[in-house]
Coordinates of C-alpha atoms in Angstrom, one line a residue:
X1 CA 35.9 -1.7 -40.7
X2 CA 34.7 -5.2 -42.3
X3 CA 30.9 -4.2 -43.1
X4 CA 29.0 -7.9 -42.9
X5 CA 26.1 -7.6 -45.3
X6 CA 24.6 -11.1 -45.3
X7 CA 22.2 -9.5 -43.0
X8 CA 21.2 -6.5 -44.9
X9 CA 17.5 -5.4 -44.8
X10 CA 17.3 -8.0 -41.9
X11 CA 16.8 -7.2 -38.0
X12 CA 19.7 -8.6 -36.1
X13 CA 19.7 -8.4 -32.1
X14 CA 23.4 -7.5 -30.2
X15 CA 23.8 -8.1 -26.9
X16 CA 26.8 -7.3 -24.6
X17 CA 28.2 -4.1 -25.8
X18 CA 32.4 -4.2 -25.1
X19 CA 34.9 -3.6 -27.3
X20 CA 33.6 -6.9 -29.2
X21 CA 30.0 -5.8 -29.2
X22 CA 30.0 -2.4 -30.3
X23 CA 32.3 -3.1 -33.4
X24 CA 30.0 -6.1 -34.2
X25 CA 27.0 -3.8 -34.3
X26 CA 28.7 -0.8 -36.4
X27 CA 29.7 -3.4 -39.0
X28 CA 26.1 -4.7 -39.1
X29 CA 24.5 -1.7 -39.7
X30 CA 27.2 -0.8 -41.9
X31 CA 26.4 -3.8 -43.8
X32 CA 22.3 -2.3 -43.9
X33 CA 20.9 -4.6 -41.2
X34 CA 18.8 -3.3 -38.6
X35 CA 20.7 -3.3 -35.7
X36 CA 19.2 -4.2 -31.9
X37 CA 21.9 -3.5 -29.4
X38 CA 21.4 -4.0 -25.6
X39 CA 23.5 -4.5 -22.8
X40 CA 22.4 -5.4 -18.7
X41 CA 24.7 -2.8 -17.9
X42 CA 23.7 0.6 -17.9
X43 CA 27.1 2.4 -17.4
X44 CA 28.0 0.5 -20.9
X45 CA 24.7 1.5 -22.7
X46 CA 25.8 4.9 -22.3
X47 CA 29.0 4.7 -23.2
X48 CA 27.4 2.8 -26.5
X49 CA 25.3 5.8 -27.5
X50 CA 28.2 8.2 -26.6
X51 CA 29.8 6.0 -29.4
X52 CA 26.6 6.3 -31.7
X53 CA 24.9 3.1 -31.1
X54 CA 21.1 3.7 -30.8
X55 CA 20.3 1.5 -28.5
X56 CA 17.1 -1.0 -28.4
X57 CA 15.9 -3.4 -25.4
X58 CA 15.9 -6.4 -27.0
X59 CA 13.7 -8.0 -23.9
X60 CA 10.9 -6.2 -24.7
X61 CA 11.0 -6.9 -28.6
X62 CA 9.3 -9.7 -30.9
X63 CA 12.1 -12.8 -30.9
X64 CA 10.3 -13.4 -34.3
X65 CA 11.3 -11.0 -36.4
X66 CA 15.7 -11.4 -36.0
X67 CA 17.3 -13.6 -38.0
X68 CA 20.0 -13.8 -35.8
X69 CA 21.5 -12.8 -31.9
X70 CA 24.9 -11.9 -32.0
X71 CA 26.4 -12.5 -28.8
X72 CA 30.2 -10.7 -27.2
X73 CA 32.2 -13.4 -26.2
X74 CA 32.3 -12.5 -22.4
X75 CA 28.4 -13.5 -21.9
X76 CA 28.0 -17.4 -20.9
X77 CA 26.9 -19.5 -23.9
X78 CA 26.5 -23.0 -22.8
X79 CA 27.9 -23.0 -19.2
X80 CA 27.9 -22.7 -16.2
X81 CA 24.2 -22.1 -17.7
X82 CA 23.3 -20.3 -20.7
X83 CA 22.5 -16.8 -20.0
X84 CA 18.5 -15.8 -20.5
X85 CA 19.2 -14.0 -23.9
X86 CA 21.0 -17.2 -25.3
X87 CA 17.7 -19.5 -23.5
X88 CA 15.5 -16.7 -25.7
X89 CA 17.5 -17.2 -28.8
X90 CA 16.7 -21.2 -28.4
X91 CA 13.5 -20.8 -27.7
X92 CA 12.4 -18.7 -30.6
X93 CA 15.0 -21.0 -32.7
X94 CA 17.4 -17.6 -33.3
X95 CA 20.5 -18.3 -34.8
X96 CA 23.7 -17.4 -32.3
X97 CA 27.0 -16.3 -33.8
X98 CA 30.0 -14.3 -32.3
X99 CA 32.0 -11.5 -34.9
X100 CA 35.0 -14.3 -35.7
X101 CA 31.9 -16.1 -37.2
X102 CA 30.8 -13.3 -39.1
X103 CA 34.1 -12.3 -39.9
X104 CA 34.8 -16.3 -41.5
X105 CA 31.3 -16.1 -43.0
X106 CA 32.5 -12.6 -45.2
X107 CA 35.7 -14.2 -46.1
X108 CA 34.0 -17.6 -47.0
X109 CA 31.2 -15.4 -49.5
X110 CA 34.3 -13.8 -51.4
X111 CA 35.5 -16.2 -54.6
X112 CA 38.7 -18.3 -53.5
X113 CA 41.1 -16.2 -55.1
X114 CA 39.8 -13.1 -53.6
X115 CA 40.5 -14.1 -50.2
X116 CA 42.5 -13.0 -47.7
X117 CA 45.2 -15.3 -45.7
X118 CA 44.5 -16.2 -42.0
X119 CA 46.5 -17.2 -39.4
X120 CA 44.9 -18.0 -35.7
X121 CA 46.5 -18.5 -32.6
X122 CA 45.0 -20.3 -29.4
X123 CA 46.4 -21.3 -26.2
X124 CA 46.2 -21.1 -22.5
X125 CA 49.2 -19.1 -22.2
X126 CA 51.3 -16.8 -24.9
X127 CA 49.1 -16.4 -27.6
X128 CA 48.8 -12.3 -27.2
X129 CA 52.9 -12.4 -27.4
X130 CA 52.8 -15.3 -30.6
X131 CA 49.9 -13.2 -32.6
X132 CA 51.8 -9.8 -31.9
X133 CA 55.1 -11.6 -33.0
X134 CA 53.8 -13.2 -35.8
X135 CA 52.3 -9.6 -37.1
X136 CA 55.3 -7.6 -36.5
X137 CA 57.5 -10.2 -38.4
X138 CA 55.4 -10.1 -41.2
X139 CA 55.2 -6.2 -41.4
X140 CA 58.6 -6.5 -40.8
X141 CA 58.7 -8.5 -44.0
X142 CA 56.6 -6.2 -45.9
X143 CA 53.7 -7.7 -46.0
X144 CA 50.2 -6.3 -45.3
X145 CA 49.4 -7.7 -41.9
X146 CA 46.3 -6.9 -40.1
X147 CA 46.5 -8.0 -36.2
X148 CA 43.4 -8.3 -33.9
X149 CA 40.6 -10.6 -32.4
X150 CA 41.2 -11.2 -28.6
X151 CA 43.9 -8.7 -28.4
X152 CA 44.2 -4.9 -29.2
X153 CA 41.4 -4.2 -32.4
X154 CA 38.3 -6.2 -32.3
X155 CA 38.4 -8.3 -35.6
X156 CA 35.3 -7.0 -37.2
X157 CA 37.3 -3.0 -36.8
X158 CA 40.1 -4.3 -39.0
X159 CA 40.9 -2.9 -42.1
X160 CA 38.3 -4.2 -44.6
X161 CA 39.2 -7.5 -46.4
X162 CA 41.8 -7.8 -49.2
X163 CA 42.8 -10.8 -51.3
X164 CA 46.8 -9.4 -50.0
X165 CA 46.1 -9.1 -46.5
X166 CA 46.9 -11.6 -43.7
X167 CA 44.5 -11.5 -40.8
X168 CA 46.7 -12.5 -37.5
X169 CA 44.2 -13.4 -35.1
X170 CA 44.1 -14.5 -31.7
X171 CA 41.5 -16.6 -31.1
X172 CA 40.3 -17.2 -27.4
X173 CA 38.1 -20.0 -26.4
X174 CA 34.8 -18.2 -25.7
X175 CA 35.2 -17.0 -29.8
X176 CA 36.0 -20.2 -30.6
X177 CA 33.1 -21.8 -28.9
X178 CA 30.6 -19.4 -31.3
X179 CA 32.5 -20.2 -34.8
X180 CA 31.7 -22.9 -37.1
X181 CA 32.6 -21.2 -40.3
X182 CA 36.6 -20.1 -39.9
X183 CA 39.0 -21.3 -41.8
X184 CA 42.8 -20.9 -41.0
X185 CA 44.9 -21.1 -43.2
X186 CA 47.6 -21.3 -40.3
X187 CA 46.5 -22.5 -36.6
X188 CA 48.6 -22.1 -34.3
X189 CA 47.8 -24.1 -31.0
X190 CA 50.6 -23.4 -28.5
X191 CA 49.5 -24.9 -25.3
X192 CA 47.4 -26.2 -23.0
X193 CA 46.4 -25.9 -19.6
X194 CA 43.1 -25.7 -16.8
X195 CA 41.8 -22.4 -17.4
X196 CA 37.9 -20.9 -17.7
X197 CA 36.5 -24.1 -17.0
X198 CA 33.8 -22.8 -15.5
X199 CA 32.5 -21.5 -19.0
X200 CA 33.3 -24.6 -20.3
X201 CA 31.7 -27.6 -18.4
X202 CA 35.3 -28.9 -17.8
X203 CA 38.6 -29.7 -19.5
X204 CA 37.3 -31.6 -21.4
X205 CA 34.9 -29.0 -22.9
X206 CA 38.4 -26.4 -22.8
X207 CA 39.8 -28.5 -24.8
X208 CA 37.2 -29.1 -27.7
X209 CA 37.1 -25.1 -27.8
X210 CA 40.2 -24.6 -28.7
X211 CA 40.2 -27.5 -30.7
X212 CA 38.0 -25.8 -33.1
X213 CA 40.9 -23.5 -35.0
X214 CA 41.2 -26.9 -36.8
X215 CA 38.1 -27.7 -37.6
X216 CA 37.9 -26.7 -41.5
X217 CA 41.6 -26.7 -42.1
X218 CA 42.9 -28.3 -45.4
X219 CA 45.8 -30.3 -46.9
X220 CA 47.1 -26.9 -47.9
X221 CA 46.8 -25.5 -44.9
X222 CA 49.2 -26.1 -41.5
X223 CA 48.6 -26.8 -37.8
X224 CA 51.6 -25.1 -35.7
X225 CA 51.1 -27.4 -32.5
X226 CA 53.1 -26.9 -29.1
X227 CA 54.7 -29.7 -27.9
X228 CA 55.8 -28.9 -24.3
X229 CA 52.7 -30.1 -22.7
X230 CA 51.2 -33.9 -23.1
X231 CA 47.4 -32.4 -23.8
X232 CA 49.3 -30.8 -27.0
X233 CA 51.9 -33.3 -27.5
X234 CA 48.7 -35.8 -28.1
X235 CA 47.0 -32.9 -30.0
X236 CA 49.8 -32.9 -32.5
X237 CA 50.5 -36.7 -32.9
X238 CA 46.7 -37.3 -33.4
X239 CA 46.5 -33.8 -36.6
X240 CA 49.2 -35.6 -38.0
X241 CA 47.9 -39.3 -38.0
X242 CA 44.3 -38.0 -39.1
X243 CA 45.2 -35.0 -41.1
X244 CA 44.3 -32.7 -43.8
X245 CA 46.5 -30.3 -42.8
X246 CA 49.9 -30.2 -42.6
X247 CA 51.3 -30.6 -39.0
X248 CA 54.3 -28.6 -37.4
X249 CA 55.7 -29.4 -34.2
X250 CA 57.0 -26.4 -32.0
X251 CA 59.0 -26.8 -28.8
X252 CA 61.1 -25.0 -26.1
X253 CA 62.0 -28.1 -24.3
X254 CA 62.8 -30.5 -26.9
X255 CA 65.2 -31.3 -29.4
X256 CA 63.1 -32.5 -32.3
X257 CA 63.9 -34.6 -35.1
X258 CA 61.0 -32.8 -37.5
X259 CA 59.7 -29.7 -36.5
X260 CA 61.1 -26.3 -34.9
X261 CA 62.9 -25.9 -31.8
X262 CA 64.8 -23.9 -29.7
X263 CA 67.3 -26.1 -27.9
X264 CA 69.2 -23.4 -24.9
X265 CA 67.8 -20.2 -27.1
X266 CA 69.3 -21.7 -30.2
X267 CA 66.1 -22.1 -32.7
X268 CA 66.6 -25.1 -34.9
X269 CA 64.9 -26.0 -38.4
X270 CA 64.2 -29.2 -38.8
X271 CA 61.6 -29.6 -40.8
X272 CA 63.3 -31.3 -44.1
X273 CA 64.7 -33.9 -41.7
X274 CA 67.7 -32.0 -41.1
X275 CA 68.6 -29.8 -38.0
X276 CA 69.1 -26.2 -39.7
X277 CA 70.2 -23.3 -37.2
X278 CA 68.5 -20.1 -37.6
X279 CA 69.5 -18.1 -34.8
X280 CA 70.2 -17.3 -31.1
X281 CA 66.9 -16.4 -29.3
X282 CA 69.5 -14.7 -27.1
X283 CA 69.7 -11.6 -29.2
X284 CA 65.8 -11.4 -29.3
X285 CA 65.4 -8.8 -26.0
X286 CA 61.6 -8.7 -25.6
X287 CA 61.4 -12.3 -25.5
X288 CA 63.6 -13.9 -22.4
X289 CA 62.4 -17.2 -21.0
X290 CA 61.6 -20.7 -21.9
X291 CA 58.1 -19.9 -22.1
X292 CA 58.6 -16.7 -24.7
X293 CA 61.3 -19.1 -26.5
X294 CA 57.9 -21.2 -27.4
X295 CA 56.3 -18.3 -28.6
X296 CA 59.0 -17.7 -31.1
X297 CA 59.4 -21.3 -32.6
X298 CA 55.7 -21.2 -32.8
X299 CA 55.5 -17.6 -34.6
X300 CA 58.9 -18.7 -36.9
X301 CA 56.5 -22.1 -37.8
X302 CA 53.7 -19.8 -38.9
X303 CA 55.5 -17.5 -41.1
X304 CA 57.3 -20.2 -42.9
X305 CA 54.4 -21.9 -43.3
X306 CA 53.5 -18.2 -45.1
X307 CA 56.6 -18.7 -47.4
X308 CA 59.0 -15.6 -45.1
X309 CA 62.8 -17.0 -45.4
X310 CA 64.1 -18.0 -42.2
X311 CA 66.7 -15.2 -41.7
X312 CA 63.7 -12.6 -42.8
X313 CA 62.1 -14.1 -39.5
X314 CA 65.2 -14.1 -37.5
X315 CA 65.1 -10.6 -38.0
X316 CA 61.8 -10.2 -37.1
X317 CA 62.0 -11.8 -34.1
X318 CA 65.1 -9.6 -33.1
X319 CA 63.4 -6.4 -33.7
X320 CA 60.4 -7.7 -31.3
X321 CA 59.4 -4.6 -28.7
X322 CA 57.6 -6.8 -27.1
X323 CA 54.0 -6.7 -25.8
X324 CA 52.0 -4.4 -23.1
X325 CA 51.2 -6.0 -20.0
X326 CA 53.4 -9.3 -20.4
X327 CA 56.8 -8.4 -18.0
X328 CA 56.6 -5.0 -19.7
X329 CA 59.1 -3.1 -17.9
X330 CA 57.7 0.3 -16.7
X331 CA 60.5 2.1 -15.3
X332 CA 62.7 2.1 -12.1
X333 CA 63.1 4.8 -9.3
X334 CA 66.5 4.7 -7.4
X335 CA 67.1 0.8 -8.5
X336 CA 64.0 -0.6 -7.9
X337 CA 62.6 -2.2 -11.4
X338 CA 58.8 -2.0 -11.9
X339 CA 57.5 -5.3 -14.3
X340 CA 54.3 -5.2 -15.3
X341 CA 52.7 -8.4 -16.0
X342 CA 49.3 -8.1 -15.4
X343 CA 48.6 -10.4 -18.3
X344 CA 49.0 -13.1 -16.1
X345 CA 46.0 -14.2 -15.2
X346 CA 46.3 -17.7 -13.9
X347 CA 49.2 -19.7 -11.9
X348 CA 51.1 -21.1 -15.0
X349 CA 51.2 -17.6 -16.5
X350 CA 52.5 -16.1 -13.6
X351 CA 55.1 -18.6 -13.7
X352 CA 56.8 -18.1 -16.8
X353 CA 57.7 -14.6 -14.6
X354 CA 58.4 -15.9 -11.6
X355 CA 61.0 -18.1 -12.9
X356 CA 63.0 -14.6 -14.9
X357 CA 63.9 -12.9 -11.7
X358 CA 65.1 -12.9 -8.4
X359 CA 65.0 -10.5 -5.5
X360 CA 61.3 -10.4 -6.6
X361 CA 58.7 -7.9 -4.4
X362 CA 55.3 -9.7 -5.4
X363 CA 52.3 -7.9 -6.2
X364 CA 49.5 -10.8 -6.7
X365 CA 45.4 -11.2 -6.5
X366 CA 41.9 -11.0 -7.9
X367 CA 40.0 -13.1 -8.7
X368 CA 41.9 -16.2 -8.5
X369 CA 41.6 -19.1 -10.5
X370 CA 40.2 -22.8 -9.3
X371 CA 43.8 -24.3 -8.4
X372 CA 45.2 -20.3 -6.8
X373 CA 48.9 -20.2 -6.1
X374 CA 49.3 -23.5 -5.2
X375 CA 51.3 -24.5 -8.2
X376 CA 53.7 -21.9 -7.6
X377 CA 55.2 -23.1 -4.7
X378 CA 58.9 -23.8 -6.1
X379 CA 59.1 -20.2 -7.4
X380 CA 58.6 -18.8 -3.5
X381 CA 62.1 -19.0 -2.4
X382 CA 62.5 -16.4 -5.2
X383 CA 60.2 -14.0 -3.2
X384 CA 61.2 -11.7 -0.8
X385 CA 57.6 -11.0 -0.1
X386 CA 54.7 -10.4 -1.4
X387 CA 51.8 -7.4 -1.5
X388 CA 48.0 -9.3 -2.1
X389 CA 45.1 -7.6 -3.5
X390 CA 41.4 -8.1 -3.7
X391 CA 39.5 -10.6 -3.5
X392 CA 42.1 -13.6 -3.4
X393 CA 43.9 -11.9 -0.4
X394 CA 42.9 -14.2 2.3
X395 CA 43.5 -17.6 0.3
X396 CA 46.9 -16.2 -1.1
X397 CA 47.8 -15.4 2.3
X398 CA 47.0 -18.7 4.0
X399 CA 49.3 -20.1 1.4
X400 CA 52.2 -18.2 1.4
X401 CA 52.2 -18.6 5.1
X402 CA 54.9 -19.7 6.7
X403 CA 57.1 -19.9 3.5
X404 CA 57.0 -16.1 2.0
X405 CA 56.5 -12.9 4.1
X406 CA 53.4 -11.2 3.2
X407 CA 51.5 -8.0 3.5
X408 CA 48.2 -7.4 2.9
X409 CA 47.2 -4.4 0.9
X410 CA 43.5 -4.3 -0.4
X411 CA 44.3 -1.9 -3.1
X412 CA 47.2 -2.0 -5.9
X413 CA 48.5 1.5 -4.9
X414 CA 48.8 0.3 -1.6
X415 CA 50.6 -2.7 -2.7
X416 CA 52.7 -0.7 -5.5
X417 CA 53.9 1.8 -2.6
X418 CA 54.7 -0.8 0.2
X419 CA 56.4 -2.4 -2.4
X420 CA 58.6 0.3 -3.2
X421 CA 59.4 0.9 0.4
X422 CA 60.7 -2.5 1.4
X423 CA 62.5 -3.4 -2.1
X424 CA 64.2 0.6 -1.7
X425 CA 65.6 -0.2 1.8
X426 CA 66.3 -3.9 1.4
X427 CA 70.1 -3.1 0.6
X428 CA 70.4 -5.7 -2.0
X429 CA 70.8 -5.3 -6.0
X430 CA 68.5 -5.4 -8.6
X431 CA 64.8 -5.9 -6.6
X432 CA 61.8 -5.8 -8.8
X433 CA 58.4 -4.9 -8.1
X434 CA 56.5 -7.7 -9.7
X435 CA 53.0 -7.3 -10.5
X436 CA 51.7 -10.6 -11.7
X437 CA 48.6 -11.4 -10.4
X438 CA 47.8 -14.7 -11.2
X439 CA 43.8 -14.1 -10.7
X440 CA 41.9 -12.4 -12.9
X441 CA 40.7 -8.4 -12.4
X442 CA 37.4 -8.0 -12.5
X443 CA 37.1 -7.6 -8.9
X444 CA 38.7 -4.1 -9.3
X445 CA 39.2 -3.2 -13.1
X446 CA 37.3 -3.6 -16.3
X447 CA 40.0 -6.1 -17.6
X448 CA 43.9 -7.2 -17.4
X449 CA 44.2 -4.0 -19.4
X450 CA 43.1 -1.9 -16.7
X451 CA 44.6 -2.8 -14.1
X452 CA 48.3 -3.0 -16.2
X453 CA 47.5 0.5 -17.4
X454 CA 46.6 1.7 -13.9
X455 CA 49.8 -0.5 -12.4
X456 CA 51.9 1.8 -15.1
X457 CA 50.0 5.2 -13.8
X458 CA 50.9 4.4 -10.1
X459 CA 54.9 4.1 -10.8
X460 CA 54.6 7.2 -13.5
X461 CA 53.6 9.1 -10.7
X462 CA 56.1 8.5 -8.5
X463 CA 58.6 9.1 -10.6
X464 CA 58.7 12.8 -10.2
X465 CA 56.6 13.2 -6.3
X466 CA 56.1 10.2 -4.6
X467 CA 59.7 9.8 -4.1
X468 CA 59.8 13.1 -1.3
X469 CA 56.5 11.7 0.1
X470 CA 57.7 8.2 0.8
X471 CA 61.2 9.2 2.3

C-alpha cells in the first residue's frame, strides 16, 4: 500500500466504494486522515465494512469541514451531468481528486532523485495487453516493476513507492479526467476511437481525456504514440512539432522511416534513421493479430525508452502468457475451442477477434455501445452464427438478420451451451465458441471480469458432466 499523508489530521470524504474506492480510503487513513466513506449501494457498503471500512454517510455530514472528496472513477464527473456528490463538492468549493492524483501528488512530494519511474498507457483498445506486456518484459528484465491502475491492483494497493521501482499503469479516461498532477515519464497513447462518450460530452471531450497522459511530460521524457488511426496519427505529428517530450511513432500497418514497426510480424527499429530488425512477432504466441502486433511495437517503444536492449525485449515479448479475458483460450471439449474475450467491450475490440478465426460460433451482447455491431459487418461471413445476450439482443438481432443465423439466448449459459451443441455437430474443423461481446456487462455482471470469469466457469463445468447431459 502507498499511504497518502498530505491529508493527515484532515477529514477527507470517499465516495463509490469498488475496487478503486476502498484502496483509496485504506491509504488515507493509513496516511492519518479521517476517512468518510460512502457508497449509494448498500450491497457494496457491506462488503466495505466486511473489508474494515467504517463507513460514514457523507450526505448527512458538514461539506465544511473536508478538505477534499475523493471520487472512484466509475461515478460521472462532468457528464452526462455531474452526479449530486460532485454538485455538493462544488458547491461547498471541495476539492475533487481520483487515487492516480493522489498517487502523482506522493510521487511529486518525494525529492527528484527519490522518485520512482512511470510509465502510462491510454487507449481505446489494447492498453490492458500493452501495460501487462510492458510489466512482464521488464520483470523479465530484472527490474522492479509494479503493474496496476485500470487493470488488476488498484494503483494506490501497490507496493509502496521506491526511487527503483517502475510504476506500469494503465490509465483509463475517467482517471485521466480527475488527474492534474501525473507525470509520465513514459506515455504510451496507442489508439483512438468513439468510446464512453456519454461520460465525456463527445469525442471531442474523449479525446482531451486521454490527452492528459501528456500534459506534464518533459524533454526527458517520451510519448509512445500509435499511428494506425488518423485521430493518433495527428496526435503524434502535433507532440512532435510542439514538444517537450520526445515522440515515438508505433505502428502495425506501416513501414516507418523513424519510429517502431512491425511490417508482416517482423518488428523493425528505426529510430536512429535506420531500419534495424529485432524480431519475428510470429514466435510471440499470446500475441497473434495485427491489433496485438501494435501492442508490441508500442510496449518495445516504452522499454527502450527505459534503456532494456532490444533483444532483452524480444525476449520478453516471446515469453508473453498473455492476458485474462483478451482471446484467452479456456479449453476445448471434443474439438470445439472456447475463446474468451470478454474484454471486448465495444465493436472495434471485438474486431481485432473476429478477424483471428474462422468457423466462429458467436457469443455477443450487453450493453451495447452508441454505433452496436454495425461496424462489424465484413467479419460476418466468418460467423456460422451467433448466440445474443442481454440487453442488446433485439438490436444485434435485427442486424444480423438476414446475413448471420442467430439464436437468441437471454443468459450466457444458455448461449455457451447452444453454442456447444451446433459447433459439436456442425462436422467441420476447428469451430470456436467465441465470446466477444462487444457491449459492455453491466446488465448482468459487476464488470468484463465477471462475466469472463463466469464465461470460464460455464465451459469448466462441462468439461467433466455437461458433456453426458448434452448428448
Amino acid at each position: 500500500m502507498i499511504p497518502i499523508t498530505e491529508y493527515a489530521g484532515r477529514d477527507v470524504a470517499v465516495f463509490g466504494l469498488g475496487r478503486t474506492g476502498l484502496s483509496a480510503a485504506k491509504a488515507l487513513k493509513a496516511g492519518g486522515a479521517r476517512v468518510h466513506a460512502w457508497d449509494d449501494n448498500e450491497d457494496t457498503r457491506r462488503k466495505a465494512e466486511a473489508a474494515g471500512l467504517t463507513l460514514s454517510d457523507i450526505n448527512k455530514r458538514d461539506w465544511q469541514t473536508f478538505a477534499a472528496l475523493v471520487l472512484s472513477p466509475g461515478i460521472p464527473y462532468k457528464f452526462p451531468q455531474p452526479h449530486r456528490i460532485v454538485r455538493m463538492a462544488e458547491m461547498t468549493g471541495v476539492p475533487v481528486v481520483g487515487d492516480m492524483e493522489l498517487f502523482a501528488r506522493a510521487v511529486q512530494s518525494l525529492p527528484e532523485r527519490g522518485r520512482p519511474k512511470i510509465v502510462g498507457i491510454t487507449g481505446t483498445n489494447g492498453k490492458s495487453t500493452t501495460t501487462a506486456l510492458i510489466g512482464h518484459i521488464l520483470k523479465h528484465a530484472g527490474r522492479d516493476a509494479r503493474i496496476g491502475g485500470n487493470i488488476g491492483t488498484g494503483v494506490l494497493d501497490l507496493a509502496a513507492l521506491h526511487a527503483n521501482a517502475i510504476y506500469v499503469l494503465e490509465l483509463s479516461s475517467y482517471q485521466l479526467d480527475l488527474v492534474k498532477s501525473l507525470h509520465c515519464n513514459v506515455a504510451v497513447f496507442l489508439n483512438i476511437s468513439p468510446d464512453h462518450l456519454d461520460r465525456h460530452g463527445g469525442m471531442e471531450g474523449y479525446q482531451a481525456a486521454k490527452m492528459r497522459i501528456f500534459q506534464n511530460q518533459t524533454e526527458r521524457d517520451t510519448a509512445v504514440v500509435g499511428f494506425d488511426d488518423v485521430i493518433s496519427q495527428s496526435i503524434a505529428i502535433g507532440l512532435a512539432a510542439r514538444g517537450p517530450a520526445r515522440v515515438v511513432q508505433a505502428s502495425s500497418s506501416y513501414a516507418l522511416g523513424r519510429g517502431v514497426s512491425a511490417v508482416d510480424g517482423r518488428l523493425y527499429d528505426s529510430n536512429s534513421g535506420n531500419a534495424a530488425f529485432i524480431g519475428n512477432l510470429a514466435e510471440c504466441a499470446a500475441l497473434p493479430g495485427k491489433h496485438n502486433h501494435q501492442n508490441a511495437v508500442a510496449a518495445y517503444a516504452a522499454c527502450r525508452a527505459l534503456g532494456l536492449d532490444p533483444q532483452t525485449i524480444m525476449e520478453g515479448l516471446r515469453t508473453f502468457p498473455g492476458l485474462a479475458h483478451r482471446m484467452e483460450r479456456v479449453g476445448e471439449i471434443e474439438g470445439v475451442r472456447f475463446i474468451n474475450d470478454s474484454k471486448a467491450t465495444n465493436a472495434q475490440a471485438a474486431e481485432q477477434a473476429l478477424k483471428s478465426y474462422d468457423n466462429i460460433y458467436w457469443i455477443a451482447g450487453g450493453v451495447p455501445k452508441s454505433d452496436g455491431i454495425g461496424p462489424l459487418a465484413s467479419y460476418f461471413p466468418r460467423i456460422n452464427k451467433a448466440y445474443l445476450i442481454g440487453e442488446a439482443e433485439e438490436a444485434f438481432t435485427a442486424t444480423l438478420k438476414g446475413k448471420v443465423p442467430t439464436q437468441g439466448c437471454g443468459t450466457l449459459e444458455n448461449a455457451v451451451k447452444a453454442a456447444f451443441r451446433d459447433a459439436r455437430n456442425a462436422g467441420i474443423d476447428n469451430p470456436v465458441i467465441l465470446l466477444s461481446p462487444a457491449c459492455a456487462s453491466f446488465d448482468q455482471f459487476r464488470d468484463f471480469e465477471h462475466r469472463g470469469d463466469t464465461f470460464r466457469s460455464i465451459v469448466e463445468a462441462m468439461m467433466p458432466t455437461e458433456l453426458r447431459e448434452l448428448a
